[in-house]
CSV table of C-alpha atoms and ligand atoms in Angstrom, one decimal:
chain,number,residue,atom,x,y,z
A,15,MET,CA,88.1,91.8,85.7
A,16,ILE,CA,87.2,95.4,86.2
A,17,ALA,CA,90.5,96.8,85.2
A,18,THR,CA,90.5,98.9,82.1
A,19,ALA,CA,92.4,97.4,79.1
A,20,THR,CA,94.9,99.7,77.4
A,21,PRO,CA,95.7,99.5,73.7
A,22,GLU,CA,98.6,97.2,74.6
A,23,ALA,CA,96.1,94.9,76.5
A,24,VAL,CA,97.9,95.5,79.8
A,25,PRO,CA,95.2,95.7,82.5
A,26,GLY,CA,95.0,99.2,83.9
A,27,PRO,CA,94.7,100.3,87.5
A,28,ALA,CA,90.9,100.9,87.7
A,29,LEU,CA,90.5,98.1,90.2
A,30,GLY,CA,92.4,100.2,92.8
A,31,PHE,CA,89.6,102.8,92.5
A,32,SER,CA,86.6,100.5,92.6
A,33,GLY,CA,84.3,98.9,95.1
A,34,ALA,CA,84.2,98.6,98.9
A,35,PRO,CA,87.1,96.6,100.2
A,36,ARG,CA,86.7,93.6,102.6
A,37,GLU,CA,87.9,93.8,106.2
A,38,MET,CA,90.2,90.9,107.1
A,39,GLN,CA,92.9,89.5,109.3
A,40,ILE,CA,95.6,87.1,108.0
A,41,ASN,CA,98.1,85.8,110.6
A,42,GLU,CA,100.8,84.9,108.0
A,43,LEU,CA,100.9,86.0,104.4
A,44,PRO,CA,102.5,83.7,101.8
A,45,LEU,CA,105.9,85.1,101.0
A,46,ARG,CA,108.0,85.0,97.9
A,47,GLY,CA,111.7,85.7,98.8
A,48,ARG,CA,113.1,86.4,102.3
A,49,LEU,CA,112.4,89.4,104.5
A,50,PRO,CA,115.5,90.9,106.3
A,51,GLU,CA,115.7,89.6,109.9
A,52,TRP,CA,116.1,93.2,111.1
A,53,LEU,CA,112.7,94.3,109.6
A,54,SER,CA,110.5,94.4,112.7
A,55,GLY,CA,107.5,96.7,113.2
A,56,ARG,CA,104.4,97.8,111.4
A,57,LEU,CA,103.5,99.5,108.2
A,58,LEU,CA,100.1,101.3,108.6
A,59,ARG,CA,98.4,103.0,105.7
A,60,THR,CA,95.1,104.7,104.9
A,61,ALA,CA,93.2,104.4,101.6
A,62,PRO,CA,90.1,106.2,100.5
A,63,ALA,CA,87.6,103.6,99.3
A,64,ALA,CA,85.0,104.3,96.6
A,65,TYR,CA,82.3,103.4,99.0
A,66,GLU,CA,78.6,104.3,98.3
A,67,ASN,CA,75.5,103.6,100.3
A,68,GLY,CA,72.2,105.5,100.1
A,69,ALA,CA,72.8,109.3,100.1
A,70,TRP,CA,76.5,108.7,101.0
A,71,ARG,CA,78.8,108.4,98.1
A,72,ALA,CA,82.4,109.3,97.4
A,73,GLU,CA,82.7,110.7,93.9
A,74,HIS,CA,86.2,112.1,94.4
A,75,TRP,CA,89.3,110.2,95.6
A,76,PHE,CA,89.7,112.8,98.4
A,77,ASP,CA,86.3,111.9,99.7
A,78,GLY,CA,86.7,108.1,99.8
A,79,LEU,CA,85.8,106.4,103.0
A,80,CYS,CA,88.9,105.7,105.1
A,81,PHE,CA,90.1,102.1,104.9
A,82,LEU,CA,93.0,101.3,107.3
A,83,TYR,CA,95.3,98.5,106.7
A,84,GLY,CA,98.5,97.3,108.3
A,85,PHE,CA,101.4,94.8,107.8
A,86,ARG,CA,103.2,93.5,110.9
A,87,PHE,CA,106.7,92.3,110.4
A,88,ALA,CA,108.5,90.0,112.9
A,89,GLY,CA,111.0,87.1,112.6
A,90,GLY,CA,110.9,87.1,108.8
A,91,ARG,CA,107.1,86.7,108.7
A,92,VAL,CA,104.4,89.2,107.9
A,93,ALA,CA,100.8,89.4,109.1
A,94,PHE,CA,98.0,91.6,107.7
A,95,ARG,CA,94.9,93.3,109.0
A,96,SER,CA,92.4,95.8,107.5
A,97,ARG,CA,89.4,97.7,108.8
A,98,PHE,CA,87.3,100.7,107.9
A,99,LEU,CA,88.1,103.6,110.2
A,100,GLU,CA,85.1,103.8,112.5
A,101,SER,CA,84.6,107.6,112.4
A,102,GLU,CA,81.3,109.5,112.7
A,103,GLU,CA,81.3,109.8,108.9
A,104,TYR,CA,81.7,106.1,108.6
A,105,ARG,CA,78.7,105.5,110.8
A,106,ALA,CA,76.7,108.0,108.7
A,107,ALA,CA,77.9,106.2,105.5
A,108,ARG,CA,76.8,102.9,106.9
A,109,ALA,CA,73.4,104.4,107.6
A,110,GLY,CA,73.3,105.9,104.0
A,111,GLU,CA,73.4,109.5,105.3
A,112,ALA,CA,75.6,112.3,104.1
A,113,ARG,CA,75.6,114.9,106.9
A,114,PHE,CA,79.3,116.0,106.7
A,115,ALA,CA,81.0,118.4,104.3
A,116,GLY,CA,83.8,116.6,102.4
A,117,ALA,CA,86.5,117.9,100.1
A,118,PHE,CA,84.2,117.9,97.1
A,119,ARG,CA,80.9,116.9,98.7
A,120,LEU,CA,78.1,119.1,100.0
A,121,PRO,CA,76.3,117.9,103.1
A,122,GLN,CA,72.6,117.2,103.0
A,123,ARG,CA,71.1,119.1,105.9
A,124,SER,CA,67.7,120.3,106.9
A,125,VAL,CA,66.8,123.9,107.4
A,126,MET,CA,66.7,123.4,111.1
A,127,GLU,CA,70.2,122.0,111.1
A,128,ARG,CA,71.4,125.0,109.0
A,129,LEU,CA,69.9,127.4,111.4
A,130,ARG,CA,71.3,125.7,114.4
A,131,GLU,CA,74.8,125.4,112.9
A,132,PRO,CA,75.4,127.7,109.9
A,133,LEU,CA,78.7,126.1,108.8
A,134,PRO,CA,78.3,122.4,108.0
A,135,PRO,CA,80.1,119.9,110.2
A,136,THR,CA,83.5,119.0,108.6
A,137,THR,CA,84.3,115.4,108.1
A,138,ASP,CA,86.2,113.2,110.6
A,139,ASN,CA,87.0,110.7,107.8
A,140,THR,CA,90.7,111.0,108.3
A,141,ASN,CA,91.8,109.2,105.1
A,142,ILE,CA,95.2,110.8,104.3
A,143,SER,CA,97.9,109.4,106.6
A,144,VAL,CA,98.9,108.1,110.0
A,145,ALA,CA,101.5,109.4,112.5
A,146,SER,CA,102.6,108.9,116.0
A,147,ILE,CA,101.2,111.8,118.1
A,148,GLY,CA,101.4,112.2,121.8
A,149,GLY,CA,102.3,108.5,122.2
A,150,ARG,CA,99.3,107.4,120.2
A,151,VAL,CA,98.9,106.2,116.6
A,152,THR,CA,96.7,108.7,114.9
A,153,ALA,CA,94.9,108.8,111.5
A,154,LEU,CA,95.3,112.2,109.9
A,155,GLY,CA,93.1,114.1,107.5
A,156,GLU,CA,92.7,117.8,106.8
A,157,SER,CA,89.8,118.6,109.1
A,158,MET,CA,89.6,119.6,112.8
A,159,VAL,CA,89.5,115.9,113.8
A,160,GLN,CA,92.4,113.4,114.0
A,161,ASN,CA,91.5,109.9,115.1
A,162,ASP,CA,93.5,107.7,117.4
A,163,ILE,CA,93.6,104.1,116.4
A,164,ASP,CA,94.7,100.8,118.0
A,165,PRO,CA,97.6,99.8,115.8
A,166,GLU,CA,97.0,96.1,116.4
A,167,THR,CA,93.2,95.9,115.9
A,168,LEU,CA,92.8,99.1,113.9
A,169,HIS,CA,89.8,100.0,115.9
A,170,CYS,CA,89.1,103.7,116.2
A,171,LEU,CA,89.7,105.0,119.8
A,172,GLY,CA,88.0,108.4,119.1
A,173,PRO,CA,89.3,111.8,118.3
A,174,HIS,CA,92.8,112.7,119.4
A,175,ARG,CA,92.7,115.2,122.4
A,176,TYR,CA,95.7,117.5,122.7
A,177,ALA,CA,96.7,118.7,126.2
A,178,ASP,CA,97.0,122.4,125.3
A,179,ASN,CA,95.0,125.6,124.8
A,180,LEU,CA,95.3,126.0,121.0
A,181,PRO,CA,91.9,126.8,119.4
A,182,GLU,CA,89.6,123.7,118.9
A,183,LYS,CA,88.5,125.0,115.5
A,184,LEU,CA,91.9,124.4,113.9
A,185,ALA,CA,92.1,122.3,110.7
A,186,LEU,CA,95.3,120.2,111.0
A,187,ILE,CA,97.3,119.1,108.0
A,188,ALA,CA,98.2,115.5,107.3
A,189,HIS,CA,101.9,116.1,106.7
A,190,PRO,CA,103.7,117.0,109.9
A,191,VAL,CA,107.4,117.1,109.5
A,192,ALA,CA,109.6,115.0,111.8
A,193,ASP,CA,112.7,116.7,113.2
A,194,PRO,CA,114.8,113.7,114.4
A,195,ALA,CA,117.5,116.0,115.8
A,196,ARG,CA,115.1,117.8,118.1
A,197,ARG,CA,112.9,114.7,118.6
A,198,SER,CA,109.8,116.5,117.6
A,199,LEU,CA,107.2,117.1,115.0
A,200,VAL,CA,106.5,120.5,113.4
A,201,SER,CA,103.1,121.0,111.8
A,202,LEU,CA,100.4,123.5,110.8
A,203,GLY,CA,96.9,124.3,111.9
A,204,ILE,CA,94.5,126.5,109.9
A,205,GLN,CA,92.0,128.7,111.7
A,206,TYR,CA,89.7,129.5,108.8
A,207,GLY,CA,87.5,131.9,110.9
A,208,GLY,CA,90.6,133.7,112.2
A,209,ARG,CA,92.3,133.6,108.7
A,210,THR,CA,95.4,132.4,110.4
A,211,VAL,CA,97.8,129.5,109.9
A,212,LEU,CA,99.5,128.5,113.1
A,213,ILE,CA,102.9,126.7,113.0
A,214,TYR,CA,103.5,124.5,116.1
A,215,GLU,CA,106.0,122.0,117.4
A,216,LEU,CA,105.2,118.9,119.4
A,217,ALA,CA,107.9,117.0,121.3
A,218,ASP,CA,107.9,113.2,120.6
A,219,GLY,CA,105.7,111.4,123.1
A,220,GLU,CA,104.2,114.6,124.4
A,221,ASN,CA,100.8,116.0,123.7
A,222,ARG,CA,101.2,119.7,124.1
A,223,ARG,CA,101.6,121.8,120.9
A,224,VAL,CA,103.9,124.8,121.3
A,225,PRO,CA,103.1,127.6,118.9
A,226,LEU,CA,106.2,128.8,116.9
A,227,ALA,CA,104.7,131.4,114.6
A,228,SER,CA,101.5,132.5,112.9
A,229,TRP,CA,100.7,133.7,109.5
A,230,ARG,CA,97.5,135.8,108.8
A,231,THR,CA,96.1,135.9,105.3
A,232,MET,CA,92.7,136.6,103.6
A,233,HIS,CA,93.7,134.6,100.5
A,234,LEU,CA,94.6,131.2,101.7
A,235,PRO,CA,96.5,128.8,99.4
A,236,TYR,CA,95.5,125.1,99.6
A,237,VAL,CA,98.1,124.0,102.2
A,238,HIS,CA,98.6,120.2,102.0
A,239,SER,CA,102.2,120.2,103.2
A,240,PHE,CA,105.0,122.6,104.1
A,241,ALA,CA,108.8,122.7,104.6
A,242,ALA,CA,110.7,122.6,107.8
A,243,THR,CA,114.5,122.7,108.3
A,244,ALA,CA,116.4,122.6,111.6
A,245,ARG,CA,115.9,126.4,111.9
A,246,HIS,CA,113.0,127.4,109.6
A,247,ALA,CA,109.5,126.6,108.5
A,248,VAL,CA,108.3,127.6,105.1
A,249,ILE,CA,104.7,127.9,103.8
A,250,VAL,CA,104.4,127.7,100.0
A,251,ASP,CA,101.8,130.4,99.3
A,252,HIS,CA,101.1,129.2,95.7
A,253,PRO,CA,98.3,130.8,93.6
A,254,PHE,CA,95.6,128.1,94.1
A,255,ARG,CA,93.8,130.2,96.6
A,256,ALA,CA,90.5,130.8,98.4
A,257,PHE,CA,89.3,134.2,99.5
A,258,LEU,CA,88.4,133.2,103.1
A,259,PRO,CA,85.3,135.4,103.7
A,260,GLN,CA,83.8,134.1,100.4
A,261,MET,CA,84.6,130.5,101.4
A,262,GLY,CA,82.6,131.0,104.7
A,263,VAL,CA,79.6,132.3,102.8
A,264,ASN,CA,79.8,129.5,100.2
A,265,LEU,CA,80.0,126.8,102.7
A,266,ALA,CA,77.2,128.2,104.9
A,267,LEU,CA,74.8,128.7,102.0
A,268,GLY,CA,75.8,125.4,100.4
A,269,LEU,CA,77.0,127.1,97.2
A,270,GLY,CA,80.1,125.0,96.8
A,271,ALA,CA,82.2,122.3,98.6
A,272,PHE,CA,85.6,123.1,100.1
A,273,PHE,CA,87.6,122.7,97.0
A,274,ASP,CA,85.1,124.6,94.9
A,275,CYS,CA,86.1,127.7,96.8
A,276,PHE,CA,89.7,127.7,95.4
A,277,GLU,CA,90.7,129.4,92.1
A,278,TRP,CA,94.0,129.4,90.2
A,279,GLN,CA,95.5,132.8,89.8
A,280,GLN,CA,97.7,132.3,86.8
A,281,LYS,CA,99.5,135.6,86.9
A,282,THR,CA,100.2,135.5,90.6
A,283,PRO,CA,103.7,134.4,91.7
A,284,THR,CA,104.2,131.7,94.3
A,285,ARG,CA,105.4,133.3,97.5
A,286,LEU,CA,107.6,131.4,100.0
A,287,VAL,CA,106.8,132.6,103.5
A,288,VAL,CA,109.8,131.8,105.7
A,289,PHE,CA,109.5,131.7,109.5
A,290,GLU,CA,112.4,131.2,112.0
A,291,ARG,CA,111.4,128.4,114.3
A,292,ASP,CA,113.1,130.2,117.2
A,293,GLY,CA,111.4,133.6,117.5
A,294,GLY,CA,109.0,133.5,114.5
A,295,ARG,CA,110.6,136.3,112.5
A,296,SER,CA,109.5,136.0,108.9
A,297,TRP,CA,110.5,137.0,105.4
A,298,THR,CA,109.1,136.3,101.9
A,299,VAL,CA,110.6,135.6,98.5
A,300,GLU,CA,108.8,134.9,95.2
A,301,THR,CA,109.1,132.4,92.3
A,302,ASP,CA,106.9,131.5,89.3
A,303,PRO,CA,103.3,130.2,89.7
A,304,LEU,CA,103.3,126.5,90.7
A,305,PHE,CA,101.0,124.1,92.5
A,306,LEU,CA,102.0,121.3,94.8
A,307,PHE,CA,100.7,118.7,97.2
A,308,HIS,CA,104.1,117.6,98.5
A,309,VAL,CA,107.2,119.1,99.8
A,310,VAL,CA,109.9,116.4,99.8
A,311,ASN,CA,112.3,117.8,102.4
A,312,ALA,CA,114.2,120.9,103.2
A,313,TRP,CA,117.4,122.0,105.0
A,314,ASP,CA,119.5,125.0,105.9
A,315,ALA,CA,122.5,125.7,103.7
A,316,ALA,CA,125.8,126.7,105.3
A,317,ASP,CA,125.6,130.2,103.7
A,318,GLY,CA,122.3,131.0,105.5
A,319,GLY,CA,120.1,130.0,102.6
A,320,ILE,CA,117.4,127.3,102.6
A,321,LEU,CA,117.1,124.5,100.1
A,322,ILE,CA,113.6,122.9,99.5
A,323,ASP,CA,112.8,119.9,97.3
A,324,LEU,CA,109.2,119.8,96.3
A,325,MET,CA,106.9,118.2,93.7
A,326,ALA,CA,105.8,121.0,91.4
A,327,ILE,CA,102.9,121.1,89.0
A,328,GLU,CA,103.7,124.0,86.7
A,329,GLU,CA,100.2,124.7,85.4
A,330,LYS,CA,96.6,125.2,86.6
A,331,PRO,CA,95.9,122.2,88.8
A,332,ASP,CA,92.9,120.1,87.6
A,333,LEU,CA,91.6,118.3,90.7
A,334,ALA,CA,88.7,116.9,88.7
A,335,GLU,CA,91.2,114.4,87.3
A,336,LEU,CA,91.2,112.7,90.6
A,337,ARG,CA,87.4,111.9,90.6
A,338,PHE,CA,86.9,108.1,90.9
A,339,ASP,CA,85.1,107.9,87.5
A,340,ARG,CA,88.0,109.7,85.7
A,341,LEU,CA,90.6,107.6,87.6
A,342,ARG,CA,88.9,104.4,86.4
A,343,GLN,CA,89.0,105.6,82.8
A,344,ALA,CA,92.5,107.0,82.7
A,345,GLY,CA,95.1,108.2,85.1
A,346,PRO,CA,95.7,111.9,85.7
A,347,SER,CA,97.6,113.8,83.0
A,348,GLN,CA,99.2,116.1,85.7
A,349,TRP,CA,102.2,114.5,87.4
A,350,PRO,CA,104.7,116.8,89.1
A,351,VAL,CA,108.4,117.3,88.5
A,352,LEU,CA,111.0,117.3,91.3
A,353,ARG,CA,112.1,120.9,91.8
A,354,ARG,CA,114.8,122.3,94.0
A,355,LEU,CA,114.5,125.8,95.3
A,356,TYR,CA,117.2,127.9,96.9
A,357,LEU,CA,115.8,130.7,99.1
A,358,ARG,CA,117.8,133.5,100.7
A,359,GLU,CA,116.3,136.6,102.2
A,360,GLY,CA,116.3,139.6,99.9
A,361,ARG,CA,117.6,137.6,96.9
A,362,PRO,CA,115.8,136.1,93.8
A,363,VAL,CA,114.8,132.5,94.3
A,364,ARG,CA,117.0,130.0,92.3
A,365,SER,CA,115.1,127.0,91.0
A,366,GLU,CA,116.0,123.8,89.1
A,367,SER,CA,113.8,121.0,88.0
A,368,GLU,CA,114.5,117.3,87.1
A,369,ARG,CA,112.3,117.0,84.0
A,370,ALA,CA,113.3,113.5,82.9
A,371,VAL,CA,110.8,111.8,85.3
A,372,ARG,CA,107.3,112.6,86.6
A,373,PHE,CA,106.2,111.2,89.9
A,374,ASP,CA,104.6,112.1,93.3
A,375,PHE,CA,104.3,110.6,96.7
A,376,PRO,CA,108.0,111.4,97.4
A,377,ALA,CA,110.0,109.6,100.1
A,378,THR,CA,113.4,110.2,101.6
A,379,ASP,CA,115.4,108.5,104.3
A,380,PRO,CA,113.3,109.4,107.4
A,381,ARG,CA,116.6,110.0,109.4
A,382,ARG,CA,117.4,113.0,107.0
A,383,SER,CA,114.1,114.8,107.6
A,384,THR,CA,115.0,118.6,108.0
A,385,GLN,CA,118.6,117.7,107.0
A,386,ARG,CA,120.3,117.5,103.6
A,387,HIS,CA,119.3,114.4,101.6
A,388,ARG,CA,120.6,113.0,98.4
A,389,PHE,CA,118.0,110.4,97.2
A,390,VAL,CA,114.3,110.8,96.5
A,391,TRP,CA,112.0,107.9,95.8
A,392,GLY,CA,108.5,108.2,94.4
A,393,THR,CA,105.8,106.6,92.3
A,394,GLY,CA,104.9,108.0,88.9
A,395,ILE,CA,104.3,107.4,85.3
A,396,ASP,CA,106.2,105.7,82.5
A,397,PRO,CA,106.6,108.5,79.8
A,398,ALA,CA,105.8,105.8,77.1
A,399,VAL,CA,102.3,105.1,78.7
A,400,PRO,CA,101.6,108.4,80.6
A,401,ARG,CA,98.0,107.6,81.4
A,402,LEU,CA,98.8,104.4,83.3
A,403,PHE,CA,98.5,105.6,86.9
A,404,ALA,CA,101.6,105.0,89.1
A,405,SER,CA,103.1,102.3,86.9
A,406,THR,CA,106.7,103.1,87.8
A,407,LEU,CA,108.8,103.4,90.9
A,408,TYR,CA,111.6,105.9,90.8
A,409,LYS,CA,114.8,106.6,92.7
A,410,VAL,CA,116.4,109.9,91.9
A,411,ASP,CA,120.0,110.7,92.9
A,412,THR,CA,119.8,114.5,93.2
A,413,GLU,CA,123.6,114.8,93.1
A,414,THR,CA,124.3,112.9,89.8
A,415,ALA,CA,120.7,113.1,88.3
A,416,HIS,CA,120.9,109.4,87.9
A,417,VAL,CA,117.5,107.7,87.9
A,418,ARG,CA,116.7,104.1,88.7
A,419,ARG,CA,113.3,102.6,87.8
A,420,PHE,CA,111.3,99.6,88.8
A,421,ALA,CA,108.3,98.5,86.7
A,422,ARG,CA,106.4,95.3,85.8
A,423,PRO,CA,103.5,95.0,83.4
A,424,ALA,CA,100.1,95.6,85.1
A,425,LEU,CA,101.7,96.4,88.5
A,426,TYR,CA,100.7,99.7,90.1
A,427,PHE,CA,102.6,101.2,93.0
A,428,ASN,CA,101.4,103.0,96.2
A,429,GLU,CA,103.7,105.5,97.9
A,430,PRO,CA,107.1,104.0,98.7
A,431,ILE,CA,108.2,104.0,102.3
A,432,ILE,CA,111.9,103.8,103.2
A,433,VAL,CA,112.9,101.7,106.2
A,434,PRO,CA,116.6,102.2,107.0
A,435,ARG,CA,118.6,99.2,108.2
A,436,PRO,CA,119.1,100.0,111.9
A,437,ALA,CA,122.9,99.4,111.7
A,438,GLY,CA,123.2,101.2,108.4
A,439,THR,CA,124.5,104.7,107.9
A,440,ARG,CA,124.3,105.1,104.1
A,441,GLU,CA,121.2,107.0,103.0
A,442,ASP,CA,119.9,104.2,100.8
A,443,ASP,CA,120.9,101.3,103.1
A,444,GLY,CA,117.5,99.7,103.8
A,445,VAL,CA,114.4,98.5,102.2
A,446,LEU,CA,111.6,100.2,100.3
A,447,LEU,CA,108.1,99.0,101.1
A,448,THR,CA,105.3,99.6,98.6
A,449,VAL,CA,101.8,98.1,98.4
A,450,VAL,CA,101.2,97.1,94.7
A,451,LEU,CA,98.1,96.3,92.7
A,452,ASP,CA,98.6,93.4,90.4
A,453,ALA,CA,95.9,94.3,88.0
A,454,ALA,CA,96.3,91.1,85.9
A,455,ALA,CA,95.8,88.9,89.0
A,456,GLY,CA,93.2,91.3,90.5
A,457,ARG,CA,95.0,91.2,93.9
A,458,SER,CA,97.3,93.4,95.9
A,459,ALA,CA,100.6,92.6,97.5
A,460,LEU,CA,103.3,94.1,99.7
A,461,LEU,CA,106.5,94.5,97.7
A,462,VAL,CA,109.9,94.8,99.4
A,463,LEU,CA,112.7,96.2,97.4
A,464,ASP,CA,116.4,97.0,98.2
A,465,ALA,CA,116.2,100.8,98.6
A,466,ALA,CA,119.6,101.2,96.9
A,467,SER,CA,119.3,99.0,93.8
A,468,LEU,CA,115.5,98.6,93.5
A,469,GLN,CA,116.0,94.9,93.3
A,470,GLU,CA,113.1,92.8,94.5
A,471,ILE,CA,113.7,91.2,98.0
A,472,ALA,CA,110.3,89.8,98.8
A,473,LEU,CA,106.6,89.9,97.9
A,474,ALA,CA,103.8,89.1,100.4
A,475,GLU,CA,100.6,88.3,98.5
A,476,LEU,CA,97.1,89.2,99.6
A,477,PRO,CA,94.0,87.2,98.5
A,478,VAL,CA,92.2,90.5,97.7
A,479,HIS,CA,92.9,93.9,96.1
A,480,LEU,CA,93.3,97.0,98.2
A,481,PRO,CA,92.2,100.5,97.2
A,482,PHE,CA,94.9,103.0,96.2
A,483,GLY,CA,95.8,105.1,99.1
A,484,PHE,CA,97.7,108.3,99.8
A,485,HIS,CA,100.1,107.8,102.7
A,486,GLY,CA,101.3,105.6,105.5
A,487,ARG,CA,104.1,105.2,107.9
A,488,PHE,CA,106.4,102.5,109.2
A,489,PHE,CA,106.5,102.2,113.0
A,490,ALA,CA,109.6,100.3,114.1
A,491,ALA,CA,109.1,97.7,116.8
B,26,LIG,FE1,99.8,114.0,100.8
């Protein structure tokens, strides 16, 4: 048992941040309980594995080698498959080479390579999420490469090629926002050389990105996600920022990795840069300094304002807490709170936080994306044992502030994913899928809960443990 014992002798989640996982295929997983007949489709997820080989090693969770896995649901049964994403970085890792710049990793390059290409090649290890893009299933990271995958075999089909003229050197974020009403995705690309963030829209099934607006800045915040409503897109320009010319110099001279170029500017307010999706006109409002990875969702209020729910860290972010060695010792101390912002042009920002619970990896009913939602699900900590990583699942009712919890000793939860019942209309009528680590058994499982009550419906057990991952998606059949 690798898992760290806590004072209460409950095995900790260290196993989820340890070792290279095994690739496997299982045609039918043993099931406790009964899956709903209507649950038909595929849950695909990425997870950064703490792989190391020769010169290649992942020291930080963000640099883990992408491990893909999927659960296929049909006729009340569930099948499983897993495979490393066969990227260029994967091939280098298998050869024990470290040529690519990672989030926290400097590449190892010869003088000749530096002369030939001053900026190091960025990773194609797209380990953050998956999405449906241009009719393909695509693994997403935060570099200039997104990888298409075969959803059945999980083989990598190579970099995704868009059919448009946007710049090739565009770093694409891993959190596009679906707009179900317009049947499109809205997303961002960052052109570091041009110091520009480009907001674009991509119609479902199409492969041509249409630029909506652009934002030019010398002091780029770390943009992991953004907010989109039916009529607006909002970039949260928080004070964890890089000065772009200095970043270029640092990366070229090997003075620091990508995240080493950011600094927290404690006295700088967070700016919310609002763009109209039609026309691109923009305005800005300010609130207190905060850091975030995840916007939950946003919508346009009837009075012309914008409401944004986001997961706010209200202090200097400490990304070193997410190093594998630290994660194996104790979970991060920084967990965000759910905060709701109300923005209106020319007015002070109104802000309210739900401080009773701390969680991240927020989920909402996917049908409500860009529209008003009521419920937010997430995975976080139990305040009684705050260093036990992701030991509690939460469902927050933002109208009543009522909180439901699901927790079991030595069970640790990956991001919840909400799958609405196809005939249902209520926001929480459906199931919640979460991959759990049972640290006492040393194995992972897929847990299916009723999204409304958080009662257990079914559990599909794996014979192995899976690494903790960031995000995934359910693709209905
Ligand atoms: Fe994320």
